[in-house]
Coordinates of C-alpha atoms and ligand atoms in Angstrom, one line a residue:
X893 CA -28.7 8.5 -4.9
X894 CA -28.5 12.3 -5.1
X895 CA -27.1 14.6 -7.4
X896 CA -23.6 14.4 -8.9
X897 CA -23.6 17.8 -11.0
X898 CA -21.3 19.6 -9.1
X899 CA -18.8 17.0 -9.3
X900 CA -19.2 16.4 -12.7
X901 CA -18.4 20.2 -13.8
X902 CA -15.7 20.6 -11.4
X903 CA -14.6 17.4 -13.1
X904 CA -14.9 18.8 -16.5
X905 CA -13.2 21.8 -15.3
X906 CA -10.1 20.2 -13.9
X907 CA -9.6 18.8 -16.8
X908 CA -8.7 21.7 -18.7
X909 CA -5.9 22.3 -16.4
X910 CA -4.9 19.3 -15.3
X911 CA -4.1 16.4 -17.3
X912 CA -7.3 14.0 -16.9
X913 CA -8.2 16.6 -13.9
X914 CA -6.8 14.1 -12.0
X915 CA -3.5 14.0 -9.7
X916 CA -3.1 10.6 -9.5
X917 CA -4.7 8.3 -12.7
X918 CA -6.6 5.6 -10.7
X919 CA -8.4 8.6 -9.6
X920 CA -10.1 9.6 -12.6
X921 CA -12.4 6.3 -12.7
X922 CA -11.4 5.1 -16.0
X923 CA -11.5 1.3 -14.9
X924 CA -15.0 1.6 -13.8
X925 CA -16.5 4.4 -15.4
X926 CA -18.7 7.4 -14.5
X927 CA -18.2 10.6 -12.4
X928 CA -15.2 10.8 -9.9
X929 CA -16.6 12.4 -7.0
X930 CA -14.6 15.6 -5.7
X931 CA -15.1 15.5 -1.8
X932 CA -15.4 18.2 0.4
X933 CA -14.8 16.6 3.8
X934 CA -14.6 13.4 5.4
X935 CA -15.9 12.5 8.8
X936 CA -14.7 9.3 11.1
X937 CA -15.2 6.2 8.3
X938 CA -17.5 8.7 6.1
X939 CA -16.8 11.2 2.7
X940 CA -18.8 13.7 2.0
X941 CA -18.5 14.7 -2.0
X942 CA -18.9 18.6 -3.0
X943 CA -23.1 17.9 -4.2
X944 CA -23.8 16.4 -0.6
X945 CA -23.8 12.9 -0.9
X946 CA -22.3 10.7 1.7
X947 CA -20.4 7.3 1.3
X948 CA -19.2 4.9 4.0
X949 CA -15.2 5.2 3.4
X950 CA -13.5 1.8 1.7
X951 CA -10.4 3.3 0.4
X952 CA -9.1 5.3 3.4
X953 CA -6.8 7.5 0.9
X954 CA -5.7 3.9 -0.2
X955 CA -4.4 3.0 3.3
X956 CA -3.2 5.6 5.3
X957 CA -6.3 6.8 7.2
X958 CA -6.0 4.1 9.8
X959 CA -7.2 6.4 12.3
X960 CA -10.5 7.2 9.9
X961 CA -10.8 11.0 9.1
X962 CA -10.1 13.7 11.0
X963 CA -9.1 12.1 13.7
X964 CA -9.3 14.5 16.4
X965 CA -6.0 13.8 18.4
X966 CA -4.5 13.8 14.8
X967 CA -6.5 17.5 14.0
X968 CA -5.3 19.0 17.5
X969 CA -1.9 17.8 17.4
X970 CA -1.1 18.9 13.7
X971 CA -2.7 22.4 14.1
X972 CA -1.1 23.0 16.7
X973 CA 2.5 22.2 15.2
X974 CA 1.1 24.4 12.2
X975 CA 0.6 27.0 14.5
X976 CA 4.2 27.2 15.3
X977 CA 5.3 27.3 11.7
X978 CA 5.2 24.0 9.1
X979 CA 9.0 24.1 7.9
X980 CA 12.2 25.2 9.2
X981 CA 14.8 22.6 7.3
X982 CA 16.3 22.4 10.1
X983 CA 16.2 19.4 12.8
X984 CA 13.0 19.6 15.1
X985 CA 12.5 17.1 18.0
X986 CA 9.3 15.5 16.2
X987 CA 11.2 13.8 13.9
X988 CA 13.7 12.4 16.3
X989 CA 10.5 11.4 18.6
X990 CA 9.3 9.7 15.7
X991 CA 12.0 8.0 14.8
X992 CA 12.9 6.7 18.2
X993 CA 9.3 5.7 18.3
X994 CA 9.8 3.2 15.7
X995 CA 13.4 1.7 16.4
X996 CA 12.1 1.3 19.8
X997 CA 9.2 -0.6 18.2
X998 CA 10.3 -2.5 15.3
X999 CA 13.4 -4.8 16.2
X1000 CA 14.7 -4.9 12.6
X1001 CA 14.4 -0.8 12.5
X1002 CA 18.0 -0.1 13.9
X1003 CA 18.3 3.7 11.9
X1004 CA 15.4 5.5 9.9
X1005 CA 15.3 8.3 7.7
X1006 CA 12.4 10.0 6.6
X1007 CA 11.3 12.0 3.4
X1008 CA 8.0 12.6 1.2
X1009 CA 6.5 9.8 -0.4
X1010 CA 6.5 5.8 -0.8
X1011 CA 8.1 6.5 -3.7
X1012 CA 10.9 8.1 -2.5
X1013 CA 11.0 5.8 0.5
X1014 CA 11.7 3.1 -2.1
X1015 CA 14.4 5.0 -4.7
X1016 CA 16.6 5.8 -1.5
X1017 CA 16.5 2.5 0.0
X1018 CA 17.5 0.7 -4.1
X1019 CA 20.0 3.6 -4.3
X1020 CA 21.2 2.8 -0.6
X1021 CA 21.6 -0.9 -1.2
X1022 CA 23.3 -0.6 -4.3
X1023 CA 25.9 1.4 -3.1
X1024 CA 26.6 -0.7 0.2
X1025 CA 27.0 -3.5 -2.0
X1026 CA 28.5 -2.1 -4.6
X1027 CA 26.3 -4.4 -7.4
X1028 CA 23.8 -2.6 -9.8
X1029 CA 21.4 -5.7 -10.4
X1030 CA 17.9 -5.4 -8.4
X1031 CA 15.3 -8.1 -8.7
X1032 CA 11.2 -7.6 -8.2
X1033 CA 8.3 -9.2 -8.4
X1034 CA 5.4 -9.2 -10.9
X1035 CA 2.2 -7.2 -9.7
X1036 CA 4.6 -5.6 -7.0
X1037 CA 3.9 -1.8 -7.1
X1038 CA 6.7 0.2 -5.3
X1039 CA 5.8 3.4 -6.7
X1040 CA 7.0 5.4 -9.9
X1041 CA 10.2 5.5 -10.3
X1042 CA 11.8 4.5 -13.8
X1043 CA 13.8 1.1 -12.9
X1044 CA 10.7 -0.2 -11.1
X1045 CA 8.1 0.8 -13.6
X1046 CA 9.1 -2.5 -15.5
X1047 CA 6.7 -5.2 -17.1
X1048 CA 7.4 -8.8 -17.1
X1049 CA 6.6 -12.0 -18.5
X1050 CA 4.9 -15.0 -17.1
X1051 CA 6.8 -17.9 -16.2
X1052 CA 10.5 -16.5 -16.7
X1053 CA 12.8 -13.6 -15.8
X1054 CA 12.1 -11.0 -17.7
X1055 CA 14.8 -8.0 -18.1
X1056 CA 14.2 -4.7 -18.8
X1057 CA 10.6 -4.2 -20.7
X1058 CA 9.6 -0.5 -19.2
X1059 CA 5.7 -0.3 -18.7
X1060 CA 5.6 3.1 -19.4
X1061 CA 6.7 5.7 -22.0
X1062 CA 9.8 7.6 -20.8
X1063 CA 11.4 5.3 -19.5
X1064 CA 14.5 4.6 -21.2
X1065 CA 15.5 0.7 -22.1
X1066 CA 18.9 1.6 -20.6
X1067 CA 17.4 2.3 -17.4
X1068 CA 15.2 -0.9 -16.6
X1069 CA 18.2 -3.6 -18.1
X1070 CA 19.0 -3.7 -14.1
X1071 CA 15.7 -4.6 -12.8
X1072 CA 14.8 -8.4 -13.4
X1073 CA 11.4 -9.7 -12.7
X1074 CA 10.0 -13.1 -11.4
X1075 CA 6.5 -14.1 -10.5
X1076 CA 5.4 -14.4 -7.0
X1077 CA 4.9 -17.8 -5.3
X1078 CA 7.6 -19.5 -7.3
X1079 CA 10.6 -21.2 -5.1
X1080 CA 11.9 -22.6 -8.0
X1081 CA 12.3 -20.0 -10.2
X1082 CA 13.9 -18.1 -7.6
X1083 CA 16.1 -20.9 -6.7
X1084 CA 17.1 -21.2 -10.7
X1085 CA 17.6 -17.2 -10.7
X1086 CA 20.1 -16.8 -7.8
X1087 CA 22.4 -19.7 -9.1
X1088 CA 22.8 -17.6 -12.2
X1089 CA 22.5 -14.6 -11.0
X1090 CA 22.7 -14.2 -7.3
X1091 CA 26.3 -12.8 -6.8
X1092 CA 25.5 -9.8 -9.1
X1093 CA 22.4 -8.8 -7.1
X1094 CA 22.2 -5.7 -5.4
X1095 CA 18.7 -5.8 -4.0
X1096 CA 15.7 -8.3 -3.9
X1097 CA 12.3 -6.0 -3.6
X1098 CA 9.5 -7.0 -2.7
X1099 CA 5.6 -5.7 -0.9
X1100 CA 5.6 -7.0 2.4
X1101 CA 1.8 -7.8 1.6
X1102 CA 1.3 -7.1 -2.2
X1103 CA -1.7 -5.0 -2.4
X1104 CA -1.5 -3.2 -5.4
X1105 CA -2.7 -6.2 -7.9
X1106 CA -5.3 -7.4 -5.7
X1107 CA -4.1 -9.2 -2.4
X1108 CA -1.5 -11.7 -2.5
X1109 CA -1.0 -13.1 0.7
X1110 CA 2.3 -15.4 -0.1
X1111 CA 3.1 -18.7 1.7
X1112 CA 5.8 -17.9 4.5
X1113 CA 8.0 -20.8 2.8
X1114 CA 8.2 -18.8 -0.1
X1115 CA 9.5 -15.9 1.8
X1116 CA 11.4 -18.0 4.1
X1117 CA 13.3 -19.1 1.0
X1118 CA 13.6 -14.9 -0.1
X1119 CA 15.3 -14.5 3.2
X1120 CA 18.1 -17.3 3.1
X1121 CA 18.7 -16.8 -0.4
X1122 CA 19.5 -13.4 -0.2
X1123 CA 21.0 -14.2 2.9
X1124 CA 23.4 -16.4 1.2
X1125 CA 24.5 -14.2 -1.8
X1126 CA 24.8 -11.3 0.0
X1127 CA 22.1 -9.4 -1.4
X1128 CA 20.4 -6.5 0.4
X1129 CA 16.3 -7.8 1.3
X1130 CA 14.2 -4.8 1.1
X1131 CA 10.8 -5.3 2.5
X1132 CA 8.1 -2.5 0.7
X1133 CA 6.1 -1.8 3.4
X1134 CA 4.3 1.2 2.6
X1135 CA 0.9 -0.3 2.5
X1136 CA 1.5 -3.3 5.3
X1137 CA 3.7 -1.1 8.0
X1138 CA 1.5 -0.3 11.0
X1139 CA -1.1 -1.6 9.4
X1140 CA 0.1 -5.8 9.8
X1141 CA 0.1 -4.6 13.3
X1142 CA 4.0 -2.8 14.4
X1143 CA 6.2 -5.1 13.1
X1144 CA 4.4 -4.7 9.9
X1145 CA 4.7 -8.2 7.1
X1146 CA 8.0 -9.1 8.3
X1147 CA 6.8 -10.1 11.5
X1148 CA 3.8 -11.6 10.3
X1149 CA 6.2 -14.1 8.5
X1150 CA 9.3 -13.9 11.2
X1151 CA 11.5 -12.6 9.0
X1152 CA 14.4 -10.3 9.3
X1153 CA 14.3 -7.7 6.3
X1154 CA 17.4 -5.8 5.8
X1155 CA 15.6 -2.9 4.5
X1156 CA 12.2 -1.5 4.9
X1157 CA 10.3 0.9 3.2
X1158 CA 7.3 2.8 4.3
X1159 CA 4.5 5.4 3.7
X1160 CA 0.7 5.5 4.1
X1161 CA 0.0 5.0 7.9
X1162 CA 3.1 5.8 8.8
X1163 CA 2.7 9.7 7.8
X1164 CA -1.4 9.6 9.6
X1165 CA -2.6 11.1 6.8
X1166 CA 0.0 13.7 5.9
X1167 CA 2.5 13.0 3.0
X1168 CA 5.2 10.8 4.6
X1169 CA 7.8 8.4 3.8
X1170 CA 11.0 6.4 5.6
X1171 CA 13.3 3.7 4.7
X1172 CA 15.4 2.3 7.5
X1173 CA 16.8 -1.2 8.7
X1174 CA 20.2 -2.3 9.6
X1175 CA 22.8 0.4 11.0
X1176 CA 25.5 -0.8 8.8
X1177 CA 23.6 -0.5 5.8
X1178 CA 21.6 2.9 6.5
X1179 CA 25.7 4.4 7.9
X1180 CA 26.0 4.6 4.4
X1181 CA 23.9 7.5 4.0
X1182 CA 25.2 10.9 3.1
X1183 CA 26.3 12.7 5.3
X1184 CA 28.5 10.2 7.0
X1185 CA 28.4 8.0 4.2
X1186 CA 28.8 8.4 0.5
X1187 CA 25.3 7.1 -0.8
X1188 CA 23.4 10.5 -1.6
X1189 CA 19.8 11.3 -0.5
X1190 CA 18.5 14.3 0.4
X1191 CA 14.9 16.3 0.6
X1192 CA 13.6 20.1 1.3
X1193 CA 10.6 18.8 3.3
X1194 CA 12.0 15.2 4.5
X1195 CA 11.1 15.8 8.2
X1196 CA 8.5 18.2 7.8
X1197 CA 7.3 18.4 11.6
X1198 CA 3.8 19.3 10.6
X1199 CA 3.6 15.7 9.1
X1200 CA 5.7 13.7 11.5
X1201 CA 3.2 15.3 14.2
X1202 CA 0.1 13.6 12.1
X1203 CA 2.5 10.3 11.8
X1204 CA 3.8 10.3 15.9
X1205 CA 0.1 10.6 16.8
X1206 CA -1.4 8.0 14.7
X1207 CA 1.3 5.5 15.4
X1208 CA 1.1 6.1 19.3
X1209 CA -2.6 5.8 19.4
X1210 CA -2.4 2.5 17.4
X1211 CA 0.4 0.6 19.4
X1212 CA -1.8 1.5 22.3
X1213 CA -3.2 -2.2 23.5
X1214 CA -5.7 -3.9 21.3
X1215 CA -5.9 -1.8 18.5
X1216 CA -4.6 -4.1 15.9
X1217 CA -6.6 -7.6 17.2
X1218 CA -9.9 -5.2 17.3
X1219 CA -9.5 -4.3 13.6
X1220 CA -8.4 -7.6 12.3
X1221 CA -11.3 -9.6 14.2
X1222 CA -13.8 -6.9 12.7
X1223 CA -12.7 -7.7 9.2
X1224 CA -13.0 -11.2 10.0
X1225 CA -16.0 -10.8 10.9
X1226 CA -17.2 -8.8 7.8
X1227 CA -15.3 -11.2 5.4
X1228 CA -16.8 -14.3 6.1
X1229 CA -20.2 -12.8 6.1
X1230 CA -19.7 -11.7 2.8
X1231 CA -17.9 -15.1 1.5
X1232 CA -20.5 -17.3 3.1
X1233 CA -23.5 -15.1 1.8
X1234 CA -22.2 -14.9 -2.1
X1235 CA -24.1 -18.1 -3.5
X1236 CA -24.0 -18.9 -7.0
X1237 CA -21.3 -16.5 -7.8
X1238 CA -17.7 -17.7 -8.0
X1239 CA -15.9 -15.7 -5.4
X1240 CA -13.4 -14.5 -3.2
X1241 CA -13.2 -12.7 -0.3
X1242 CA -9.4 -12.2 1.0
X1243 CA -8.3 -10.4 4.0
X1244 CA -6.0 -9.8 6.5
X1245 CA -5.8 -7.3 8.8
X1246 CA -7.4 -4.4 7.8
X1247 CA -6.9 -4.7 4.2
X1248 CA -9.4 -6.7 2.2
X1249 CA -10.1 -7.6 -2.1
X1250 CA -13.2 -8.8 -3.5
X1251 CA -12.2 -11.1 -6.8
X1252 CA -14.8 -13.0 -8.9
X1253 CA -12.9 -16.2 -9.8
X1254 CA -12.8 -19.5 -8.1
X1255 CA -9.7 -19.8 -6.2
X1256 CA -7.4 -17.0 -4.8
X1257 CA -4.6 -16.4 -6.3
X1258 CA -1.4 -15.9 -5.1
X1259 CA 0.7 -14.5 -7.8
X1260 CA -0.5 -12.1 -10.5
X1261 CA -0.8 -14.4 -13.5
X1262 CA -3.5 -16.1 -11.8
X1263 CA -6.1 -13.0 -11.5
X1264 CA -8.5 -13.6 -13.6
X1265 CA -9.2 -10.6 -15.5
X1266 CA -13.2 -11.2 -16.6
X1267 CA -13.6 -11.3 -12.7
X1268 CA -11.9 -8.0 -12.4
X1269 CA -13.8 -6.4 -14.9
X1270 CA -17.1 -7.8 -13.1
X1271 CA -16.5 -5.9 -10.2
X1272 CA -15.9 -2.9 -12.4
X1273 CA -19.3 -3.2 -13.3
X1274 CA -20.5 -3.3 -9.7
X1275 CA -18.7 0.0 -8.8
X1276 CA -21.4 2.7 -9.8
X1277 CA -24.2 0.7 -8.0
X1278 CA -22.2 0.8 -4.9
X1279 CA -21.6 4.4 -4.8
X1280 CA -25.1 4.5 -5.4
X1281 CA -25.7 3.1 -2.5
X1282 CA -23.0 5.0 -0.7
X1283 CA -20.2 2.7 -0.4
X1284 CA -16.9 4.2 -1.6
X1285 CA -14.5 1.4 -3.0
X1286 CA -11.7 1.9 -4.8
X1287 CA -12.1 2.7 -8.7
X1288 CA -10.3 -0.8 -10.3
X1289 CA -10.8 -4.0 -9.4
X1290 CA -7.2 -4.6 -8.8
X1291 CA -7.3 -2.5 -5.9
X1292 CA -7.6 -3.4 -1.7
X1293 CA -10.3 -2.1 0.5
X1294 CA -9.5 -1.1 3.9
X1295 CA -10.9 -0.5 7.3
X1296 CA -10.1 2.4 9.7
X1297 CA -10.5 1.9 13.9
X1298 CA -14.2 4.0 13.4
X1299 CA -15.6 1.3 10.9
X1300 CA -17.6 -0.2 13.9
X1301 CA -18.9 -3.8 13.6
X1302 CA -22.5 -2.1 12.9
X1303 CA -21.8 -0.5 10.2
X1304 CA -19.4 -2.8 8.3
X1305 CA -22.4 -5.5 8.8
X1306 CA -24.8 -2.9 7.0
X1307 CA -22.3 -2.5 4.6
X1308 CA -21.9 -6.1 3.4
X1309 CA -25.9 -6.4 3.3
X1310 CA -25.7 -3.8 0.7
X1311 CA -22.8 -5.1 -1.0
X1312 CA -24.1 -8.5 -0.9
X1313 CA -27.6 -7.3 -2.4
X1314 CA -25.7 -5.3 -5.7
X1315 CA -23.9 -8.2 -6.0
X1316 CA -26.5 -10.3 -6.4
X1317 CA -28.8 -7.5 -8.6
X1318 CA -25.7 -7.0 -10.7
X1319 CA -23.9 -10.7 -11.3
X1320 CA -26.5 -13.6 -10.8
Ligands
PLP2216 C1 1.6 3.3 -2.4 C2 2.9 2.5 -2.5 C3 4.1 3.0 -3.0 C4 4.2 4.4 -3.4 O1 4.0 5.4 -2.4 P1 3.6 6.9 -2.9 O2 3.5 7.6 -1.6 O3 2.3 6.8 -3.6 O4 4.7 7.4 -3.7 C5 5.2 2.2 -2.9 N1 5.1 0.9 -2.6 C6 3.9 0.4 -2.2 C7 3.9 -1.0 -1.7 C8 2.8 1.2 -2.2 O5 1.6 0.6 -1.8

């Protein structure tokens, strides 16, 4: 492996002005240890870090480079629009184009609205539902991530409801006593929690696909029974899709179950690259939207034409036919070669679509409780090695891989020789 130095004083540096010289804190490596690398460019499925080194591309900005990097329909389109100015807070057609792009695509997608982040994608759509139903109550799930905001940054228990623990300091108790929290996988817990509670919910939220503490596939009876309870009760479904929309093929995780989400959420793929969010779903729910409605939500850049370019190019190119079956049969591909060549080493390889998790236990799990943490921290001990070896993965072993369209079959099979070979070195 070549040189780091360069990333390793502009690391240093960074940190004097910005907190852990990081922007995001998974970034900084403190799961896994060693030198975040500060990249200069990436090229199809490749990043090239500041010193020179290369690494075949695993993270994919965690998820939205679908597309790979610097697409060149995606680089043409955007400059161009960027040529023409970047912000006008004013309507363009791109943002109409986009949205029509999606209702016309996604059958549960009736209106849209778009602003800057996941994050944001998510507050609007809680604030939304609370005020259509006029309850304050909003249930999630534990190992869900929907972003930062205060009411959802909430801890739970195992086994029961929890109410209103914060996970982080700031938030205020007062804040999080309206979010309750249930484990995944768990009909009868949910069953137990909408007798008692059911008529004072607001909102049920949950990840389409939860990817953000490892990958959780769920059984479609559990979300089956989601849907009708909600249904039932009256309570406003929102599906998180920000990782799993456009990526679960169109129709994102709601059609992989056939389900009918009341809300969804979305980010990632969705903005190709570019810093994007929407929320959108049933008329009569998204009507209630300031202006015509009184629910307030607003944003300076929501819209931003330079973005929705990056996101109406990336979405078009992928709906175009075959895209989705070609990515999912190549990580099929690549994931049973790597499950049927780990020997000796309790492990699992889980994957759909494009999105994939490594754990070292001996079943996978479906809810977060059953992660075994020892296996997490063995692949934090694999992670230098394989940027050693020039395969980027994400820096915690809670975190998904992904594939982009230019991961070809050849390289993703030299990949797993060299993933399977560290993991072999590095945990027999
Ligand atoms: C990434 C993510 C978010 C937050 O999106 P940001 O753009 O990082 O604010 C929300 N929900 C899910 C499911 C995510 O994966």
């Amino acid at each position: 492996m070549g040189k780091i130095e360069k990333s390793r004083y502009l690391m240093q540096q960074a940190e004097q002005v910005i907190p852990g010289g990081v922007n995001s804190p998974v970034r900084a490596f403190q799961s896994v240890g060693g030198i975040p690398r500060v990249i200069a460019y990436g090229e199809g499925p490749y990043l090239v870090d500041i010193d020179g080194n290369r690494y075949l591309d695993f993270c994919c900005s965690w998820g939205p480079l679908i597309l790979g990097h610097a697409d060149k329909d995606v680089v043409r389109a955007v400059t161009e629009q960027a040529s023409k100015g970047t912000t006008f807070g004013a309507p363009t057609e791109i943002e109409f184009l986009l949205a029509q792009f999606i209702v016309e695509h996604v059958p549960h997608v009736e209106k849209i609205r778009f602003v800057s982040s996941g994050t944001e994608a998510v507050m609007s759509a809680v604030r939304l539902a609370r005020g259509f139903t006029g309850r304050d109550l909003i249930l999630k799930f534990e190992g869900c991530y929907h972003g930062h905001a205060d009411y959802l940054l909430v801890k739970s228990g195992s086994g029961l409801a929890t109410f209103g623990q914060p996970s982080s300091a700031g938030v205020p108790t007062d804040v999080v006593n309206q979010t309750a929290t249930l484990p995944l996988d768990d009909e009868q817990l949910l069953e137990d929690f909408f007798k008692t509670h059911g008529d004072k919910l607001a909102a049920v939220i949950i990840e389409g696909i939860p990817a953000n503490n490892g990958l959780l596939i769920q059984r479609t009876e559990f979300i089956h029974t989601l849907r009708r309870l909600t249904e039932k009760h009256g309570v406003v479904l929102i599906f998180d899709e920000v990782i799993t929309g456009f990526r679960l093929g169109v129709t994102g995780a709601a059609g992989y179950y056939g389900i009918t989400p009341d809300l969804v959420t979305y980010g990632k793929v969705i903005g190709g690259g570019m810093p994007v969010g929407a929320f959108g779903g049933r008329a009569d729910i998204m009507d209630q939207l300031s202006p015509i409605g009184p629910v307030y939500q607003a944003g300076t850049l929501s819209g931003n034409p330079v973005a929705m370019t990056a996101g109406y190019v990336t979405l078009q190119k992928l709906a175009e036919d075959g895209y989705y079956s070609r990515l999912e049969k190549r990580m099929n591909t690549f994931a049973s070669y790597l499950s049927e060549n780990i020997q000796d080493i309790p492990a699992q390889v889980v994957s759909i679509a494009s999105i994939f998790w490594i754990v070292f236990q001996e079943s996978a799990p479906r809810a977060a409780h059953q992660i075994n943490r020892q296996g997490i921290e063995r692949f934090n001990t694999i992670h230098g090695a394989l940027l050693d070896e020039g395969i980027y993965v994400t820096p915690s072993g809670y975190e998904v891989g992904f594939i982009s369209t230019v991961h070809t079959k050849e390289i993703l099979r030299g990949a797993a020789k060299t993933i399977l070979s560290i993991i072999k070195e590095y945990l027999s």
